[in-house]
CSV table of C-alpha atoms in Angstrom, one decimal:
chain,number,residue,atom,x,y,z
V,1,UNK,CA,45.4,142.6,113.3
V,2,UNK,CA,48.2,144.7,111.5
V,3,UNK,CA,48.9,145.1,108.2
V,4,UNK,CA,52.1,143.2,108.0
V,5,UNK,CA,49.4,140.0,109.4
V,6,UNK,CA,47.5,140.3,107.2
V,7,UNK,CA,49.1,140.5,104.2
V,8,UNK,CA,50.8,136.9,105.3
V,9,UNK,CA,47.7,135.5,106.0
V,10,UNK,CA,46.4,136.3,102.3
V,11,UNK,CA,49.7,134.8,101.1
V,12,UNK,CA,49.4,131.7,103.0
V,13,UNK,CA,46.0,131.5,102.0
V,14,UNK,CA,47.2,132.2,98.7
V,15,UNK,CA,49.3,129.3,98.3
V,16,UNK,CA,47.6,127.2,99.9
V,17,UNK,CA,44.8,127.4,97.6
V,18,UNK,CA,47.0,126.9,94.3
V,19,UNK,CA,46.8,123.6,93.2
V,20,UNK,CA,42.9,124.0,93.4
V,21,UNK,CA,42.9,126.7,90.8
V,22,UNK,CA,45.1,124.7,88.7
V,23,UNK,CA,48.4,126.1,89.6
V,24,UNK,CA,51.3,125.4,90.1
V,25,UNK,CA,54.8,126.8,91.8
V,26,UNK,CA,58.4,127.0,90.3
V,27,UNK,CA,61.7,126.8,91.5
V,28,UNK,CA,64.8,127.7,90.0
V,29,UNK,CA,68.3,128.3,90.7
V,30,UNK,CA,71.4,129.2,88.4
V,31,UNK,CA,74.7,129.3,89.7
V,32,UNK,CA,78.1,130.2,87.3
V,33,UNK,CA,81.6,130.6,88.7
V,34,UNK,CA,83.7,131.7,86.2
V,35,UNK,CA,88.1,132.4,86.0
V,36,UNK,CA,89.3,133.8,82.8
V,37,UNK,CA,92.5,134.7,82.9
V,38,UNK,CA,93.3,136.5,79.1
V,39,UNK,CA,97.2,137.4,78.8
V,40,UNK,CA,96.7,139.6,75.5
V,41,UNK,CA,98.7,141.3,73.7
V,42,UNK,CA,98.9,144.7,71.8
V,43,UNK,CA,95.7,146.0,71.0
V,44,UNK,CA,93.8,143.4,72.9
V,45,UNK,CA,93.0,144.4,76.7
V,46,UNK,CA,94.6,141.8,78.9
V,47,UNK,CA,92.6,140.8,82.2
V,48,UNK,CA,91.4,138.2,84.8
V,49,UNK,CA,87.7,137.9,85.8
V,50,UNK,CA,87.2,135.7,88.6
V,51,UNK,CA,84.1,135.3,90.1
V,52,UNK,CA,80.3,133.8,90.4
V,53,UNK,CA,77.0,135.1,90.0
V,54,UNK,CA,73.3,133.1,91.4
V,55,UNK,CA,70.0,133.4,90.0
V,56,UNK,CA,67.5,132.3,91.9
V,57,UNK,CA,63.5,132.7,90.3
V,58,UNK,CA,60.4,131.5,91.6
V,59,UNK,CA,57.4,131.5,89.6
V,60,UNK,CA,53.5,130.7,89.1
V,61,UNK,CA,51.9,128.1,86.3
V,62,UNK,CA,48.9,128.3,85.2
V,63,UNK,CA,47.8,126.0,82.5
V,64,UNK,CA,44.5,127.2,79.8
V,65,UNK,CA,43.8,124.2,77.5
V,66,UNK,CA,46.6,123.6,75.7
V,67,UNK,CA,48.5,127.1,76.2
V,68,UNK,CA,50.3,128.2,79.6
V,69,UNK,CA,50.7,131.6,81.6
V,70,UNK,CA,53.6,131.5,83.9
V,71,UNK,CA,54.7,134.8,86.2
V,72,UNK,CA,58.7,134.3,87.2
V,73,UNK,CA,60.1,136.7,89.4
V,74,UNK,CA,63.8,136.6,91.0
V,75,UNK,CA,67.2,138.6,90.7
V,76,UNK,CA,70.7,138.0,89.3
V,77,UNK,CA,73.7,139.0,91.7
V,78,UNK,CA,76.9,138.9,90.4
V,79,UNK,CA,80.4,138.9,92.6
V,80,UNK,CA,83.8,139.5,91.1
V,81,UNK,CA,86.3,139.1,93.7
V,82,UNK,CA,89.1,141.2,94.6
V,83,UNK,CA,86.5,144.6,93.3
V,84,UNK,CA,86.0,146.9,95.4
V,85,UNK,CA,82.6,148.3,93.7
V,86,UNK,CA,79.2,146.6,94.8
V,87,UNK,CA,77.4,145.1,91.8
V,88,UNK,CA,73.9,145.8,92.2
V,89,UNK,CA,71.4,143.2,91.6
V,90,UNK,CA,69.4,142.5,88.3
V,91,UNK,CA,65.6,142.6,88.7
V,92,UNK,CA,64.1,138.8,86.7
V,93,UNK,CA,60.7,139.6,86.2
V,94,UNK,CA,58.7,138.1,83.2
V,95,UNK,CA,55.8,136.5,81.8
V,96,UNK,CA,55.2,133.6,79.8
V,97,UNK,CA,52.7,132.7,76.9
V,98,UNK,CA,53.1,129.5,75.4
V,99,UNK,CA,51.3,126.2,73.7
V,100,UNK,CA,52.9,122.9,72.3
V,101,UNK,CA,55.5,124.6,69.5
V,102,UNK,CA,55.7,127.9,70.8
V,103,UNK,CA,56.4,130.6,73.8
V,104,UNK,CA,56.4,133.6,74.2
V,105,UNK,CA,57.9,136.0,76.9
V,106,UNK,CA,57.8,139.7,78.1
V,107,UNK,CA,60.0,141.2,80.6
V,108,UNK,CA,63.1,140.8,82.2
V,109,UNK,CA,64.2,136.9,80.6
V,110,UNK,CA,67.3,135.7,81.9
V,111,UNK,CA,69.3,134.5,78.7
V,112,UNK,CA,69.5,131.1,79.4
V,113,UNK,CA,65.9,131.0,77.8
V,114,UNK,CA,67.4,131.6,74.5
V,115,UNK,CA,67.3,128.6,72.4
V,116,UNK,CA,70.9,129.7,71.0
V,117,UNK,CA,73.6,131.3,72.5
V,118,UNK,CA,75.2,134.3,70.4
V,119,UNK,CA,78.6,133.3,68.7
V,120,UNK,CA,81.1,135.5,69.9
V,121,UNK,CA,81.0,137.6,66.5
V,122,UNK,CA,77.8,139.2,67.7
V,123,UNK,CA,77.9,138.7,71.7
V,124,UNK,CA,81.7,139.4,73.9
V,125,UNK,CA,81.5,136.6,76.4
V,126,UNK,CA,82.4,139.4,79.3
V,127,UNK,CA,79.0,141.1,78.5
V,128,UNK,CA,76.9,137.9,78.0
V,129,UNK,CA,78.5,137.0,81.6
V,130,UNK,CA,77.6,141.1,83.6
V,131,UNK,CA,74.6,141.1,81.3
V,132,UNK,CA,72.8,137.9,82.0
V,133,UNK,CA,69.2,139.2,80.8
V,134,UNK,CA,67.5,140.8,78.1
V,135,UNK,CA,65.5,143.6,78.6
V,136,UNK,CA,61.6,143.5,76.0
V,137,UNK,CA,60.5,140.5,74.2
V,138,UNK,CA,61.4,136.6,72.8
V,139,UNK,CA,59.0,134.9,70.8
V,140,UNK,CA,60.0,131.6,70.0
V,141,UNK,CA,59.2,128.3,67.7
V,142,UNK,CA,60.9,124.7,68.0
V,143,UNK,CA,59.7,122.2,65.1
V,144,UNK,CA,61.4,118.6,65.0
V,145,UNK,CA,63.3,119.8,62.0
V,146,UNK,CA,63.2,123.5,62.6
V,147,UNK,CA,63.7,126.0,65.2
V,148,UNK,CA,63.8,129.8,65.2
V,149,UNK,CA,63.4,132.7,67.9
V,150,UNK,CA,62.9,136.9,67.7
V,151,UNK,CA,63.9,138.6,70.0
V,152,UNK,CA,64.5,142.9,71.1
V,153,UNK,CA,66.7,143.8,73.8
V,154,UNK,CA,66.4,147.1,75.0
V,155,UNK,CA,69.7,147.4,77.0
V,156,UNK,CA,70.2,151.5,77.7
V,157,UNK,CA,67.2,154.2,78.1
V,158,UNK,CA,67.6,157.8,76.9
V,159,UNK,CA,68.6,159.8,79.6
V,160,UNK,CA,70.9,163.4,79.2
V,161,UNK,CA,73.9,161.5,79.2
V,162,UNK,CA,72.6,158.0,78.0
V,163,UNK,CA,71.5,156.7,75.0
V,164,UNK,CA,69.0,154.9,73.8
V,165,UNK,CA,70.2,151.4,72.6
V,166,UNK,CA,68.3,148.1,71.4
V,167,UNK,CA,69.3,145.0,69.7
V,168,UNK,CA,66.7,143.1,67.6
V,169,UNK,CA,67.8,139.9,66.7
V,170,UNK,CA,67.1,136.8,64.6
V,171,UNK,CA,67.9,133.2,64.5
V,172,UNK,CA,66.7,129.7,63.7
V,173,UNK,CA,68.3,126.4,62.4
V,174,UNK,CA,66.8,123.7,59.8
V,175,UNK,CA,68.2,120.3,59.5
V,176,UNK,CA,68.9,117.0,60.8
V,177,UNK,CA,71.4,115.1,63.2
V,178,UNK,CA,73.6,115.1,59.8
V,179,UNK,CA,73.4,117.8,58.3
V,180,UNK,CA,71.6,121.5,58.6
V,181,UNK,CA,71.6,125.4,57.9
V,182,UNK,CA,71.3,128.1,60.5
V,183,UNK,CA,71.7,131.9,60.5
V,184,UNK,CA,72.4,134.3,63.1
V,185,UNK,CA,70.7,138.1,62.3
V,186,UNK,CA,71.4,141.3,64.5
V,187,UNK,CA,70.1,145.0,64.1
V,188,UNK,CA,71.6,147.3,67.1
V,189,UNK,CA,70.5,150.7,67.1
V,190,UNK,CA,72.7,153.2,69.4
V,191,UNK,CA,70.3,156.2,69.1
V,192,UNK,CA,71.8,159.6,71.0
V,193,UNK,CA,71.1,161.2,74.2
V,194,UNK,CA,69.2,163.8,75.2
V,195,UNK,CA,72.1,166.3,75.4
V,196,UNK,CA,73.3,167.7,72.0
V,197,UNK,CA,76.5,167.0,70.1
V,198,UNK,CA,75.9,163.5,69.4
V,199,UNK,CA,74.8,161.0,66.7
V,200,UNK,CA,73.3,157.7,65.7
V,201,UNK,CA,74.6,154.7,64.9
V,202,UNK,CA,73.5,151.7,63.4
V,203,UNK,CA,74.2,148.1,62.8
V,204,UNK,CA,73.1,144.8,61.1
V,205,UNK,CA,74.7,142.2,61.0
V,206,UNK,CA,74.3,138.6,59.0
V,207,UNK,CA,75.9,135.1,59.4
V,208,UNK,CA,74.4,132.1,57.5
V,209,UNK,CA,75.9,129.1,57.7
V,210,UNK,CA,75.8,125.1,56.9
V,211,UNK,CA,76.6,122.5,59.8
V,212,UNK,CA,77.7,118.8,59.7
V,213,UNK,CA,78.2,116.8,62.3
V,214,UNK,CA,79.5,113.3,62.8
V,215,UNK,CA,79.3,110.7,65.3
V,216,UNK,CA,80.8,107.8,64.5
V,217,UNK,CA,80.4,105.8,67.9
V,218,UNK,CA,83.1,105.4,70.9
V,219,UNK,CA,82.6,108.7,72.3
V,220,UNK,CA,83.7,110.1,69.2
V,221,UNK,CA,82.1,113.1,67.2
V,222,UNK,CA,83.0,115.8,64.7
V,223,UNK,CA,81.1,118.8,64.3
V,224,UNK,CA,81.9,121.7,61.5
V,225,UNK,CA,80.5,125.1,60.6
V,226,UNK,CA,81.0,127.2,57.6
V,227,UNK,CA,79.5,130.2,56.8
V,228,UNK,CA,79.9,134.2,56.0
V,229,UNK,CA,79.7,136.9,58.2
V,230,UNK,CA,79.4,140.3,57.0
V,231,UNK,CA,77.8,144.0,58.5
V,232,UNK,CA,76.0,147.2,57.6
V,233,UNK,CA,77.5,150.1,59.6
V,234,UNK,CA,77.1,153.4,59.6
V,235,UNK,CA,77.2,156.8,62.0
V,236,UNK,CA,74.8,159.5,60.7
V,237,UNK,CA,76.8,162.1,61.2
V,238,UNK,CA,78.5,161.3,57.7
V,239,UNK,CA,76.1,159.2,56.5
V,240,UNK,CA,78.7,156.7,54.8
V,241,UNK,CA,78.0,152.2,55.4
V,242,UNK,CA,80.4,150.1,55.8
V,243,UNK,CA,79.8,146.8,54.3
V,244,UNK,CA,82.7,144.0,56.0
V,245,UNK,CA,82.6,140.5,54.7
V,246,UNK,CA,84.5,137.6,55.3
V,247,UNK,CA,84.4,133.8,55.8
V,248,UNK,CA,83.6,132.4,59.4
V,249,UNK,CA,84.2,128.9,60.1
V,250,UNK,CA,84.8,126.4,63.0
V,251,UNK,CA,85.6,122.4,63.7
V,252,UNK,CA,85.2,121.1,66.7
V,253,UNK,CA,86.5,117.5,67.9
V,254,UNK,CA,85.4,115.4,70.7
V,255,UNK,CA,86.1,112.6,72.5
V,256,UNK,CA,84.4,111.7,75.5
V,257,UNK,CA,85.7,114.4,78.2
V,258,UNK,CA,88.0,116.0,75.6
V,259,UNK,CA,87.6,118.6,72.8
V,260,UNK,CA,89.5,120.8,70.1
V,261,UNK,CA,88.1,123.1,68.6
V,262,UNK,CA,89.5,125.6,65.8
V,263,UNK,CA,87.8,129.0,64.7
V,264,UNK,CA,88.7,130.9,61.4
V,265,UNK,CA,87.8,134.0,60.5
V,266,UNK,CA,89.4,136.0,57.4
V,267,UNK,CA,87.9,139.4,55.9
V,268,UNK,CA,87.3,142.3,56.5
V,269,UNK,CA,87.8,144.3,59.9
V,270,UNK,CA,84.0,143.9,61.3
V,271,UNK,CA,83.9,147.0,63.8
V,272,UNK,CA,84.7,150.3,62.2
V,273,UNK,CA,83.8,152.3,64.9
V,274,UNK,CA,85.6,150.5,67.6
V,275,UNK,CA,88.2,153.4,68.1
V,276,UNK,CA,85.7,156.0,68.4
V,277,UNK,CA,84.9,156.9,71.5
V,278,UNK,CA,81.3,157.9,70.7
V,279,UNK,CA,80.6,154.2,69.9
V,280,UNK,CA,83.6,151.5,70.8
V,281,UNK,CA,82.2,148.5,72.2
V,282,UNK,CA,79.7,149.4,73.9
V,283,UNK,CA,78.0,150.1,70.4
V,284,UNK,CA,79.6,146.9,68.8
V,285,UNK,CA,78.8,144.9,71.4
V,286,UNK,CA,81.2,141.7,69.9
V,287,UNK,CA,84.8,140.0,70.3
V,288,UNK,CA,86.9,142.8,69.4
V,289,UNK,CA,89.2,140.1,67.7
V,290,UNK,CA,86.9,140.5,64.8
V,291,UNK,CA,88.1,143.8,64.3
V,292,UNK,CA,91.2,141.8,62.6
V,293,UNK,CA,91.6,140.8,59.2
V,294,UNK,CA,92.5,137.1,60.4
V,295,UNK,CA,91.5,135.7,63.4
V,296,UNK,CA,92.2,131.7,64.8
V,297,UNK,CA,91.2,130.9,68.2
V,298,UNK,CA,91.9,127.3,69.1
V,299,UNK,CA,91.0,125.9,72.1
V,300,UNK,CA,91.5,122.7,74.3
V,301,UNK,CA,89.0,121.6,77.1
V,302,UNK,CA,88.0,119.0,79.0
V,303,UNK,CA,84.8,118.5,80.5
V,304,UNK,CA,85.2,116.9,84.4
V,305,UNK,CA,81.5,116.9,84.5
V,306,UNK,CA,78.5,116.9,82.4
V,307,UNK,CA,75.2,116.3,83.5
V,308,UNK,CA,72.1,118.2,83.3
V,309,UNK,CA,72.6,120.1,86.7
V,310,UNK,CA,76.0,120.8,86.5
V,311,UNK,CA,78.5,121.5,84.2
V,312,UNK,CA,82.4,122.1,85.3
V,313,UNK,CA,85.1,122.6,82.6
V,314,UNK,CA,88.5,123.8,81.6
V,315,UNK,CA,89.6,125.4,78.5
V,316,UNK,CA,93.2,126.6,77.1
V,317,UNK,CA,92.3,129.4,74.6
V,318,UNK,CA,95.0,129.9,71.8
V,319,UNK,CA,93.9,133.4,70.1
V,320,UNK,CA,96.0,134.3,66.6
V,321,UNK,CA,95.8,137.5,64.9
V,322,UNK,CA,98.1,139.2,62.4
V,323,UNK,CA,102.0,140.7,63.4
V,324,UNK,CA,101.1,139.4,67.1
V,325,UNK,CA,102.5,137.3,69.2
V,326,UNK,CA,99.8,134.4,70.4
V,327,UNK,CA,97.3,135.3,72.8
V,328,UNK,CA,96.6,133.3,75.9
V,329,UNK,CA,93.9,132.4,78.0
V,330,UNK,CA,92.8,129.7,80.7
V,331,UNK,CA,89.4,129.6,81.6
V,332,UNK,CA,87.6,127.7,84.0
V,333,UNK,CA,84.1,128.0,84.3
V,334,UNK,CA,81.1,126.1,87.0
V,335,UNK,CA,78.3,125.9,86.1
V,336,UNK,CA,74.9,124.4,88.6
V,337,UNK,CA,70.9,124.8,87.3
V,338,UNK,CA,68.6,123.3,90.2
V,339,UNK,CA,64.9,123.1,88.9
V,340,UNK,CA,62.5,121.8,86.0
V,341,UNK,CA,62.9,124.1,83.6
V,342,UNK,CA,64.8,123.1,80.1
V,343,UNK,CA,67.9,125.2,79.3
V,344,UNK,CA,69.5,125.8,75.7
V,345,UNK,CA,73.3,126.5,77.2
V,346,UNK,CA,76.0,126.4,74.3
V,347,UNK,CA,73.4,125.4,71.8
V,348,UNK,CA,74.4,126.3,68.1
């Protein structure tokens, strides 16, 4: 018998004999078809992305007591049409530690095992959408009143030409279907590469904020956030922090399938280094509409469906920023998750 025999035979065998060690297989899949068209205007890069990306994992449980072990392995492929350069595929590959308030998980964890989504202020949508993993470790706790989860991402290794980059961050939310208090914390470090002529830089950033939400009955609800956001920034090579600050808020109204929403922020411009081609934002890593003194993005949407498998929406983006004509986006986004596992999309 070859090699190639027997290795099938010992995986047959394999599974087969699962559920009498106590184990037990998992199935996932994660589709998203995204088209954002975004007709900006002056400093704002205008584009259209238009296309889907599948996540298929497969894992093993194996349940201790009151604590689990699960092993998930898979791949993310993305496809933007109309491009002409082959996207590679992502590697999933994690494990999982958890018991009955907590998990934690090494590896490569697609994002969709966060518990919240970054705001826009720390996360640009077009990275969270070609960068749908995170790269070291989550450790997470959810409470009936409390929730909070740590996380590092180590997105880039040192190489000559490379830098070393990580993100650690921080978030949680206390409160109750009324009212509550959450925060959003990020430290990126943007360390240099091998090659001389370079330096560091580093970034934390803070947002507290109080929620309150509404639901009055008939399909209706009303949900607002207030809060600051503000940032340490700095480039070693002059040693000098930057300190911006500035108010973020949003309201957000539904009604049944429909939604407006309005965000505010007014400060200070939160990405010094954005023109600098050393750091830009690849180093910032957020909406570069934050780099304004004022920013107001409204937006319109209706939801055709909303379930717990699949998702499929519309949204007209209004986008408002000083001496600029109004920026304008449609998006339309698709989004399918086959399996067991509990997902935290869009969760604030």
């Amino acid at each position: 018998m070859n090699r190639k025999a027997v290795f099938t035979a010992v995986l047959a065998f394999s599974v087969l004999c699962l559920p009498a060690f106590g184990q037990r297989l998992r199935a996932d899949i994660n589709f998203d078809g995204l088209f954002d068209n975004r007709e900006y205007k002056n400093d704002m890069q205008p584009q259209t992305i238009y296309g889907m990306r599948v996540m298929p994992e497969m894992g093993i449980d194996y349940p201790i007591g009151n604590c689990d072990h699960t092993l998930v392995a898979g791949f993310s492929k993305i496809w933007e049409f109309g491009s002409r350069d082959t996207i590679a595929p992502d590697i999933i590959l994690y494990y999982r530690y958890g018991g009955d308030n907590w998990v934690t998980y090494f590896g490569s964890i697609p994002r969709h095992n966060l518990q919240r989504q970054l705001p826009d202020a720390f996360l640009y949508d077009s990275i969270a959408f070609f960068e749908p993993t995170i790269g070291g470790t989550l450790i997470q706790y959810y409470g009936e009143r409390w929730q909070t989860e740590l996380y590092c991402n180590w997105f880039s290794r040192q190489t000559e030409t490379d830098r070393e980059a990580f993100r650690i961050v921080w978030d949680g939310y206390v409160g109750n279907r009324l009212l509550g208090a959450g925060w959003f914390t990020a430290m990126t470090h943007f360390a240099k590469p091998k090659e001389p002529g370079h330096y560091i830089y580093e970034k934390f950033q803070l947002n507290p904020y109080l929620t309150l939400r509404l639901n009055p009955g008939a399909g209706l609800w009303l949900k607002t956030d207030a809060g600051v956001l503000c940032s340490l920034v700095r480039c070693r090579k002059d040693g000098r922090w930057h300190s911006p600050t500035g108010f973020l808020g949003d309201i957000q109204l539904g009604w049944r399938m429909f939604d407006i929403k309005s965000t505010v922020y007014t400060g200070e411009s939160q990405q010094p280094f954005l023109d600098d081609p050393e750091a830009g934002l690849t180093f910032h890593r957020s909406d570069p509409f934050y780099n304004h003194t004022f920013y107001n993005k409204t937006e319109l949407g209706v939801m055709f469906v909303a379930d717990k498998n699949v998702q499929l929406g519309f949204r007209w983006n209004l986008h408002f920023t000083p001496d600029t004509p109004v920026h304008n986006q449609q998006l339309i986004t698709v989004r399918c998750t086959l399996g067991a596992r509990k997902h935290f999309y869009n969760r604030r």
